[in-house]
Short mmCIF file of C-alpha atoms and ligand atoms in Angstrom, two decimals:
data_model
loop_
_atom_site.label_atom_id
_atom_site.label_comp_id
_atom_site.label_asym_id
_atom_site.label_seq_id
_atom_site.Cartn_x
_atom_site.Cartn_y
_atom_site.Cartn_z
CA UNK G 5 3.66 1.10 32.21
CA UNK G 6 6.43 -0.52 30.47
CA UNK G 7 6.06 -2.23 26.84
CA UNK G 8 9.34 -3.57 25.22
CA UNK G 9 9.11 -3.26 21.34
CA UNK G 10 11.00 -6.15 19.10
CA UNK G 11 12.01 -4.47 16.14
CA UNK G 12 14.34 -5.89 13.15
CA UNK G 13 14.18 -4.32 10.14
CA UNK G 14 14.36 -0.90 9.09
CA UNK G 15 10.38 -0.54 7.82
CA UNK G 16 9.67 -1.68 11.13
CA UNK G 17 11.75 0.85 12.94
CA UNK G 18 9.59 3.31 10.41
CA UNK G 19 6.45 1.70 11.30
CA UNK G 20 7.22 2.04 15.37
CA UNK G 21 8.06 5.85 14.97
CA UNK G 22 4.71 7.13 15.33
CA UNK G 23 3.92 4.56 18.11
CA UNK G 24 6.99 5.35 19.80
CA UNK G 25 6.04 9.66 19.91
CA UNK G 26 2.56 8.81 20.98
CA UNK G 27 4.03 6.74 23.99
CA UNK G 28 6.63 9.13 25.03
CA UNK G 29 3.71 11.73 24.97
CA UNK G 30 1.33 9.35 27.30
CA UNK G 31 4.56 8.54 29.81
CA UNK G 32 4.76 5.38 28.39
CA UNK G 33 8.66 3.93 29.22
CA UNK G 34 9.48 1.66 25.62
CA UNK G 35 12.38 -0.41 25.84
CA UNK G 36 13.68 -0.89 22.12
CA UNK G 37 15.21 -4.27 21.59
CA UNK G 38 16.42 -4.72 17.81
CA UNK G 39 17.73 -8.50 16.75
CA UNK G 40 19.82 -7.13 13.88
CA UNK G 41 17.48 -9.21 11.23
CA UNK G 42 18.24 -6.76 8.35
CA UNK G 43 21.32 -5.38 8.23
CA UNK G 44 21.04 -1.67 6.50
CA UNK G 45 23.59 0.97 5.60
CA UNK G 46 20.62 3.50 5.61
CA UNK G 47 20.15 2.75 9.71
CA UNK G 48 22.95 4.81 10.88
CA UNK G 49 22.81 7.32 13.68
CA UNK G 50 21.53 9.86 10.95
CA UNK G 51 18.51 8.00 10.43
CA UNK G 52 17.19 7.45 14.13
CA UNK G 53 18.07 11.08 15.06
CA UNK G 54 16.11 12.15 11.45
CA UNK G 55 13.61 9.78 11.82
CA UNK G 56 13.36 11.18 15.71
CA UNK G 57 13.47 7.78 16.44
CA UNK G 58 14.66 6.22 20.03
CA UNK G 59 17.81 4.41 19.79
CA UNK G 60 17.47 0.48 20.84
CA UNK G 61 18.61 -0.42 24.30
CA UNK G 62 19.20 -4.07 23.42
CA UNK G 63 21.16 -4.60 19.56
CA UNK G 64 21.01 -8.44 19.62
CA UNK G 65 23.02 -8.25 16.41
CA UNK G 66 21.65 -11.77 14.99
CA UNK G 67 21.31 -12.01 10.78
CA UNK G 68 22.57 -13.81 8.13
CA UNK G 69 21.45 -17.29 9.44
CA UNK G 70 18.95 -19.43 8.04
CA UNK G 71 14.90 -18.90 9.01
CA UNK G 72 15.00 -22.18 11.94
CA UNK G 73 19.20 -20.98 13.21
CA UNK G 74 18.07 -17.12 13.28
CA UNK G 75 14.61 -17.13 14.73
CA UNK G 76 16.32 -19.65 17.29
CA UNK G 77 19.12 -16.96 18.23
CA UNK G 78 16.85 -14.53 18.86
CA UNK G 79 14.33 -16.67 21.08
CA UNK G 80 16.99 -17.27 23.59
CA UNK G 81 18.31 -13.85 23.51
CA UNK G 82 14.95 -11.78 23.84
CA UNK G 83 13.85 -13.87 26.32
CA UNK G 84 16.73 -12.74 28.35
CA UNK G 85 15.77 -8.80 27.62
CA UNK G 86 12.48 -9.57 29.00
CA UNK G 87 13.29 -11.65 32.05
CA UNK G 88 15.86 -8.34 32.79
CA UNK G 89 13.62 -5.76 31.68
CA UNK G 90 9.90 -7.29 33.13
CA UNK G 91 7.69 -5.57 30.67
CA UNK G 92 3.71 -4.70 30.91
CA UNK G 93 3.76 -5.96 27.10
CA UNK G 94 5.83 -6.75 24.53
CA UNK G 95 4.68 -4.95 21.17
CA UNK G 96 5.75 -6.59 17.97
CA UNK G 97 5.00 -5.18 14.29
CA UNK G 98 4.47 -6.90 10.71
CA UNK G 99 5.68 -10.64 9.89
CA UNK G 100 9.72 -11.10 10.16
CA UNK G 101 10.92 -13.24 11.98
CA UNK G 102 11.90 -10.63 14.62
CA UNK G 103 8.26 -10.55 15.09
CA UNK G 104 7.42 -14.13 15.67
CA UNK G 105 10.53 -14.39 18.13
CA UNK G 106 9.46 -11.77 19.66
CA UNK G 107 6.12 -12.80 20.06
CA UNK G 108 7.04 -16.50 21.33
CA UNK G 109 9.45 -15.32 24.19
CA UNK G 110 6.67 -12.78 25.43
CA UNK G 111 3.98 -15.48 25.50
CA UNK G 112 6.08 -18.33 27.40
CA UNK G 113 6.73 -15.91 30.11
CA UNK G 114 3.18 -14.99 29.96
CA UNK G 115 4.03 -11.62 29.08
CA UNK G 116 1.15 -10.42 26.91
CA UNK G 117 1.82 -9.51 23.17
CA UNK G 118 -0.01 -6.43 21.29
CA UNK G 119 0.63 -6.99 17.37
CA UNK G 120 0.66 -4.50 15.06
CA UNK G 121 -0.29 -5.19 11.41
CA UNK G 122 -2.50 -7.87 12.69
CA UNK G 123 -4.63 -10.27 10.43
CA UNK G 124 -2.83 -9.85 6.68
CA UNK G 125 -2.86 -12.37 4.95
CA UNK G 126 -1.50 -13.62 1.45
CA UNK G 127 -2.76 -16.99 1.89
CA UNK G 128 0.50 -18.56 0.52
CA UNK G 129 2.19 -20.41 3.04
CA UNK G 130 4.92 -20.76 1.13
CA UNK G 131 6.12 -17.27 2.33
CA UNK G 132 7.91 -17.13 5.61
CA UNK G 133 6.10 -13.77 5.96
CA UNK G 134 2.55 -15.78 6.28
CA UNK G 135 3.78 -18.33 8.74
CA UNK G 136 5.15 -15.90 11.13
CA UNK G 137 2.40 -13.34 10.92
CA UNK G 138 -0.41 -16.35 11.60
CA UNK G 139 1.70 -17.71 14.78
CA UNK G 140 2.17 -14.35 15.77
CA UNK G 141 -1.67 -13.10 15.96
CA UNK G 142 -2.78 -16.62 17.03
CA UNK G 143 -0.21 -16.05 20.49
CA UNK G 144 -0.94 -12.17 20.85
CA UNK G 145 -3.60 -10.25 23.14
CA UNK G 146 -4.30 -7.14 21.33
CA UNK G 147 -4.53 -7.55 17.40
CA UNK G 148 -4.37 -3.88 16.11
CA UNK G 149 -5.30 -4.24 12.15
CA UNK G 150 -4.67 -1.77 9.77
CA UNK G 151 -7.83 -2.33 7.88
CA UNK G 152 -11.22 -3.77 7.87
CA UNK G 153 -10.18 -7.20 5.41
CA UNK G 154 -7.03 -7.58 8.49
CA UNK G 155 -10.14 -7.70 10.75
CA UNK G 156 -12.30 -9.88 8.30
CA UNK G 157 -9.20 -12.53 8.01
CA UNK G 158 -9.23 -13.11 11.58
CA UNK G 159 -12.81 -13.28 12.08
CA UNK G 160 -13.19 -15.72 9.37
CA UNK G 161 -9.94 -17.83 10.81
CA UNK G 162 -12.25 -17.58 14.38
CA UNK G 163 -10.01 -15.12 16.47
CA UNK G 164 -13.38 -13.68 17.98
CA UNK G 165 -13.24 -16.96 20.21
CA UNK G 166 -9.72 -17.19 21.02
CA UNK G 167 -9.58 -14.48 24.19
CA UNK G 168 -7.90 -12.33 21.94
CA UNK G 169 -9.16 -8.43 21.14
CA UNK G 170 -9.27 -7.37 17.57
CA UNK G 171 -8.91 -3.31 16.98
CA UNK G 172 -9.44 -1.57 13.90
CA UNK G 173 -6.59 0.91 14.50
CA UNK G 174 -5.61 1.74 10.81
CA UNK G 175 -2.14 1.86 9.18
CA UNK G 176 0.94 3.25 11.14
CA UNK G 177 2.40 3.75 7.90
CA UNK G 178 -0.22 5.79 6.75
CA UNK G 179 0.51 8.10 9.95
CA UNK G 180 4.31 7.95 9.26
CA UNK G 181 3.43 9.42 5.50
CA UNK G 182 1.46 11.97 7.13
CA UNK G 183 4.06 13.02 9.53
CA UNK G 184 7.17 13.35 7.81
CA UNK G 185 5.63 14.45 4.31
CA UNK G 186 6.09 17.82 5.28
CA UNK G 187 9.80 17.32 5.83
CA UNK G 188 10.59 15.83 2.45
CA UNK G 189 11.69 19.22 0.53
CA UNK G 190 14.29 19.74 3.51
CA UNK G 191 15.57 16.35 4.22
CA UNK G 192 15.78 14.46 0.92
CA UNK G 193 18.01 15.26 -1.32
CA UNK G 194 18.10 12.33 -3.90
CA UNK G 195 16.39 13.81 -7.45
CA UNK G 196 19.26 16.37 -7.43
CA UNK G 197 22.13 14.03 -6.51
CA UNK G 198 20.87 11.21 -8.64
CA UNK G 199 20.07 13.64 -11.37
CA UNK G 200 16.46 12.01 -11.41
CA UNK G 201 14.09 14.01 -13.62
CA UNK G 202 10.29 13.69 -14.03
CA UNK G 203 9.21 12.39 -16.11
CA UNK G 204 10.06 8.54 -14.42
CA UNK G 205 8.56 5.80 -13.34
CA UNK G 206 9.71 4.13 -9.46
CA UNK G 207 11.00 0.39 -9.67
CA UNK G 208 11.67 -1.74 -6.57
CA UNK G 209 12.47 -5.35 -6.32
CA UNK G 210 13.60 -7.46 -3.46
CA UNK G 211 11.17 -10.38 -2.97
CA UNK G 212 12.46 -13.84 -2.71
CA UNK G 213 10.30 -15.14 -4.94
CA UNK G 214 11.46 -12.80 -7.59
CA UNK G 215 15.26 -12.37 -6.84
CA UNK G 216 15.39 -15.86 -6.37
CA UNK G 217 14.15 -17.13 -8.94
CA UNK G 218 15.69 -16.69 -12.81
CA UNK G 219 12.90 -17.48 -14.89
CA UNK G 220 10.42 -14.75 -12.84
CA UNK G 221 13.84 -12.17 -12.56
CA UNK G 222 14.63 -12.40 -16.44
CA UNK G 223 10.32 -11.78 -17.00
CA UNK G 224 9.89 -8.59 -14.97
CA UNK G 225 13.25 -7.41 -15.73
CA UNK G 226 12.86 -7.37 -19.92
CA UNK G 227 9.24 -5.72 -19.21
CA UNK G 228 10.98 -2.99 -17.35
CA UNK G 229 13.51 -2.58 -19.93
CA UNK G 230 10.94 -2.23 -22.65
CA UNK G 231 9.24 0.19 -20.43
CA UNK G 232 12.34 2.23 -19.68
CA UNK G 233 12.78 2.88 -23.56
CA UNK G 234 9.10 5.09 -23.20
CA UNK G 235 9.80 6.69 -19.87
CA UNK G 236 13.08 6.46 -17.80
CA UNK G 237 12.83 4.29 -14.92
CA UNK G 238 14.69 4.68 -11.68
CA UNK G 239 15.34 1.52 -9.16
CA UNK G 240 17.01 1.59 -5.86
CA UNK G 241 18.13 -1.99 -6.23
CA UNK G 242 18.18 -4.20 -3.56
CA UNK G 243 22.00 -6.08 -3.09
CA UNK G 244 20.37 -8.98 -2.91
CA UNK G 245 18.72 -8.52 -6.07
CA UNK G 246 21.91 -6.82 -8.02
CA UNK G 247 24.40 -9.79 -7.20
CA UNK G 248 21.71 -12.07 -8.38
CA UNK G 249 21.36 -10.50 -11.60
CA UNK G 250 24.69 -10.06 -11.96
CA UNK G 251 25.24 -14.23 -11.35
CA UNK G 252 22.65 -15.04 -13.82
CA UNK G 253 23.61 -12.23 -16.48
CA UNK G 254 20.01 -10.99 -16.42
CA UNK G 255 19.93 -7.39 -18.41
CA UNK G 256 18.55 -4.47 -16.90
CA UNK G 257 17.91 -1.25 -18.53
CA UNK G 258 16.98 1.47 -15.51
CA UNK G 259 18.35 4.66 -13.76
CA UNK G 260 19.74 1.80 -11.34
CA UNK G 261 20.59 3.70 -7.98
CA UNK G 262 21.64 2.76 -4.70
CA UNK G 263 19.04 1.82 -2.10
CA UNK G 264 17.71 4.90 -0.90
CA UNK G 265 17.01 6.82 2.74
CA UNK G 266 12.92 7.09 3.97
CA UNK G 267 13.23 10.56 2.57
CA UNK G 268 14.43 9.91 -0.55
CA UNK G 269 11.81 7.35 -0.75
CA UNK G 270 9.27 9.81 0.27
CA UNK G 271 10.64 12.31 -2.90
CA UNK G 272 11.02 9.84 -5.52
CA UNK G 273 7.24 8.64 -4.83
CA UNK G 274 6.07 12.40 -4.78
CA UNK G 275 7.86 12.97 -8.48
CA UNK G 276 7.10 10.02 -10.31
CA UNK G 277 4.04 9.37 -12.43
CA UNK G 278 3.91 5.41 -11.39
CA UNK G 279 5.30 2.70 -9.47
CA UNK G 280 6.46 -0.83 -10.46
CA UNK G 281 7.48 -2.82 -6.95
CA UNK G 282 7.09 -6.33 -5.25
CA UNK G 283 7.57 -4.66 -1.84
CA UNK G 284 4.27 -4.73 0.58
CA UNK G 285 5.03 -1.18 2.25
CA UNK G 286 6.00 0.46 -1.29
CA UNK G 287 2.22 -0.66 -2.19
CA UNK G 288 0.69 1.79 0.35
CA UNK G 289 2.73 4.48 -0.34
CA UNK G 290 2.44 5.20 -3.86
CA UNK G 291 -1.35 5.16 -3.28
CA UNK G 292 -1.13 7.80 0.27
CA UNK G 293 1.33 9.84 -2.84
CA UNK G 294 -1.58 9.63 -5.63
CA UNK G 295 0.30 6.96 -8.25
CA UNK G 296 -0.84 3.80 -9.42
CA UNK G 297 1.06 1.02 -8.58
CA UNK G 298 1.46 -2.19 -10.43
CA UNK G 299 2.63 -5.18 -7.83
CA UNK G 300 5.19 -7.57 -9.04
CA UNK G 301 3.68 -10.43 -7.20
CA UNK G 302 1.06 -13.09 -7.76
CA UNK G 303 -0.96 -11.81 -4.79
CA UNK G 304 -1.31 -8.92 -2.27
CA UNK G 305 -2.00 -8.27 1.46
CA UNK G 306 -3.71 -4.88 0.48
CA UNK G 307 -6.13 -6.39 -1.86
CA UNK G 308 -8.38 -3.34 -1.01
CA UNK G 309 -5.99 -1.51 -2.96
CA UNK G 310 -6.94 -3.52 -6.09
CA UNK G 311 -10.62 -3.16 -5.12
CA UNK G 312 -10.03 0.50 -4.96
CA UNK G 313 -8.25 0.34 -8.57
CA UNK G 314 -5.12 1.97 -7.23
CA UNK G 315 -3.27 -1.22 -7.55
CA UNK G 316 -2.81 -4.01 -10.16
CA UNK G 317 -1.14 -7.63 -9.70
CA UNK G 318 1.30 -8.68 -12.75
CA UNK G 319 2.70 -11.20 -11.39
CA UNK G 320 6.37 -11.93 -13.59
CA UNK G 321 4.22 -11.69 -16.38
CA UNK G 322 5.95 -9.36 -18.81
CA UNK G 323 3.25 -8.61 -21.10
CA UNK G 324 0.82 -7.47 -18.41
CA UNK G 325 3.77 -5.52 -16.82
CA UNK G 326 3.78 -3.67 -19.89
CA UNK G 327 -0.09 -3.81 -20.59
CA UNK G 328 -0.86 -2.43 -17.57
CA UNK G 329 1.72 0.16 -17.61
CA UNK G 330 0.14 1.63 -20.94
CA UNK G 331 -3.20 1.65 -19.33
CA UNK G 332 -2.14 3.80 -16.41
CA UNK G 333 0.88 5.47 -16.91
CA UNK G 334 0.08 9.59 -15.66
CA UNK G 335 -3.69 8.40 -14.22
CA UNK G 336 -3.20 9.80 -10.69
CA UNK G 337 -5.34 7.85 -8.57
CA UNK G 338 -7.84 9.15 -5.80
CA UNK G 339 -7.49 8.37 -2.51
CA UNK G 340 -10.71 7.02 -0.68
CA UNK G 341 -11.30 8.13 2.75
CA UNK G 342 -10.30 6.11 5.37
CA UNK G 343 -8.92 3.09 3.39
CA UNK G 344 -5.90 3.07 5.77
CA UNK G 345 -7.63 4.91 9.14
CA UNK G 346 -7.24 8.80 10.10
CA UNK G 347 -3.76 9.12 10.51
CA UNK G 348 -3.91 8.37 13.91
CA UNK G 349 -3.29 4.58 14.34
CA UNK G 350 -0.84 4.99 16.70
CA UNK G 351 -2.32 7.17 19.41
CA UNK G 352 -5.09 4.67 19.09
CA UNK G 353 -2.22 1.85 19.99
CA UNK G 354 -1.21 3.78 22.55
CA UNK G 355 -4.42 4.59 24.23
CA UNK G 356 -5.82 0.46 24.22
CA UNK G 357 -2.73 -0.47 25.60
CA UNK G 358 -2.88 1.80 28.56
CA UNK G 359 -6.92 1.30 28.52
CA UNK G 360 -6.51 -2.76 28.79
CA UNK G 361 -8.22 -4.63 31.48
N1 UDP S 409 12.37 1.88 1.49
C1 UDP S 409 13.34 2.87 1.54
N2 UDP S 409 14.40 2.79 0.69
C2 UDP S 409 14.57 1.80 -0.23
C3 UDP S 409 13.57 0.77 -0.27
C4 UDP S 409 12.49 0.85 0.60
O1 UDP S 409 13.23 3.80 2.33
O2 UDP S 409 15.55 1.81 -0.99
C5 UDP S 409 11.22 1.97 2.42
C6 UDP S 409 9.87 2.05 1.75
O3 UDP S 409 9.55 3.39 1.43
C7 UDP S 409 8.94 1.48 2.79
C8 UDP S 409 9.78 0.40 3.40
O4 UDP S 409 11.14 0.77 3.18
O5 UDP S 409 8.63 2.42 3.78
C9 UDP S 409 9.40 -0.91 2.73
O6 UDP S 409 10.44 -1.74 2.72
P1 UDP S 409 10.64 -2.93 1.73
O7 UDP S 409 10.17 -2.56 0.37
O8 UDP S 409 12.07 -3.32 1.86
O9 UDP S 409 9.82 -4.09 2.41
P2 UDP S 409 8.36 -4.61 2.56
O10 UDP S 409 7.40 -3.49 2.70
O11 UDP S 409 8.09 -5.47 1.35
O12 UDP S 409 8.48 -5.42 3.78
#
């Protein structure tokens, strides 16, 4: 069997590890086609070959165009991988744009398309992440969801009548955690070369609807400050982010570092005591690591999270930033069983694929 995996950012290319072991370990051939979406100084060669992740075949080299001019591009030019490469399937993960392309060249050559992160929802179609992850399950076969309120969304939006097959399968990220936890002491190396030093708390911030946005920017950003005057803060900031603040002279008070390796990631969410971040993935980790996380954002895909009270939306409001920073700063928070599957999402990706009829 052959499946041809659209990848374009680096998260995804984390996300497809696991998948991408379990298929080399079933004799599945994967053909990795990246479009180039997200350009990233952390993707060198150091990070597939740490990461022991394949190296694409196909670098379609397409970014820094607007939504309609990039997903465009890389229509036309994955549809030319696939007519060359004549995949089984064409496996596509999350909601970029990558994905969607990826998805709509598969279907229109009635290639059949397994998504992974399936049926999350934010229900604000104002984010180009929604659109693209709703088009994208309503055109794929296999829907693999990463937990039960993925497969709840699509039930309630009537996927159980569309032909399609909806799979429990759990989080891939959750097996990526697992997996390369044990590797953090040897392979990260940031607390020591950043001179980070626990007590801190972990910032990110990178949405557009924050770094975009003044008003929202200026809110969250004089919360963090007064936060960083009671426990240091440390923020790999986003470039995006840092030439906005920089153009609208917005203050920030932090340990301001350098967007960071998986790795170093992994370290700084093992040593600090909570997380501040507007970034989906980021969400999930600081709960598989223990820490409470409080979500810069007006709503969440992993709203079990919140249910779970691991996880509390702020918004850009500052005094709830702050609020709910007093309230949980050092309460380590208990992971539930099962939330996010076993661990083993991705041999149970692997096995439907090769099990479909
Ligand atoms: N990440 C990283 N270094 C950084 C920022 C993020 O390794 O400086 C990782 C993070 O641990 C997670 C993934 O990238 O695995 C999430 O990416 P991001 O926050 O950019 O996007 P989102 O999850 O919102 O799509």
């Amino acid at each position: 069997m052959k499946v041809v995996t659209v990848l374009g950012a680096r998260p995804q290319f984390i996300k497809a590890a696991p998948v991408s072991r379990e298929f080399k370990s079933a004799g599945i051939e994967e053909v990795l086609v990246h479009t180039g979406q997200h350009f990233d100084h952390n993707m060198s060669q150091v990070f597939f070959e740490e990461m022991e992740i394949p190296t694409p075949q196909y670098n379609l080299e397409i970014s820094g165009l607007h939504h309609g001019a990039m997903t465009g591009r890389m229509l036309e030019k994955i549809e030319v991988a696939l007519m060359n490469e004549k995949p089984d399937w064409v496996l596509v993960y999350g909601d970029t744009n990558s994905t969607l392309a990826g998805a709509m060249a598969a279907v229109k050559l009635h290639i059949p398309v397994a998504h992974v992160e399936a049926g999350l929802r934010s229900f604000e179609m104002k984010m180009p992440e929604e659109v693209n992850r709703i088009l994208t399950d309503r055109i794929s076969t296999l829907l693999f969801c990463p937990t039960t309120t993925a497969v709840d969304n699509l039930e309630a939006e009537g996927f159980r009548t569309f032909g399609s097959r909806l799979i429990l399968s759990g989080d891939v990220m959750f097996d990526a955690v697992e997996y390369y936890r044990s590797r953090i002491d040897t392979h990260a190396t940031v607390l020591g070369k950043e001179n980070v030093k626990a007590p801190f708390l972990l910032a990110t911030l990178h949405r557009a609807e924050n770094t975009n946005d003044p008003v929202r920017l200026s809110a969250i950003c004089s919360a963090l400050n007064a936060i960083n005057r009671q426990v240091s803060i440390v923020l790999p900031l986003h470039p995006r982010t840092k030439a906005f603040l920089a153009s609208h002279q917005i203050q920030l008070e932090a340990q301001v570092i350098d967007p960071v390796g998986y790795f170093d990631m992994l370290a700084l969410l093992q040593a600090c005591s909570l997380v501040l971040t507007d970034s989906g993935g980021l969400q999930k980790e600081a709960y598989f690591f223990g820490k409470f996380c409080i979500t810069l954002r007006d709503q969440t895909e992993w709203v079990e999270l919140v249910k779970a009270g691991a996880n509390a939306l702020a918004g850009a409001d500052s005094t709830k930033i702050i609020a709910l920073f007093q309230q949980h700063y050092q309460q380590p928070v208990a992971m539930r069983s099962g939330l996010y599957g076993d661990g083993h999402a991705a041999a149970k990706i692997a096995r439907e694929l090769i099990d479909f009829r």
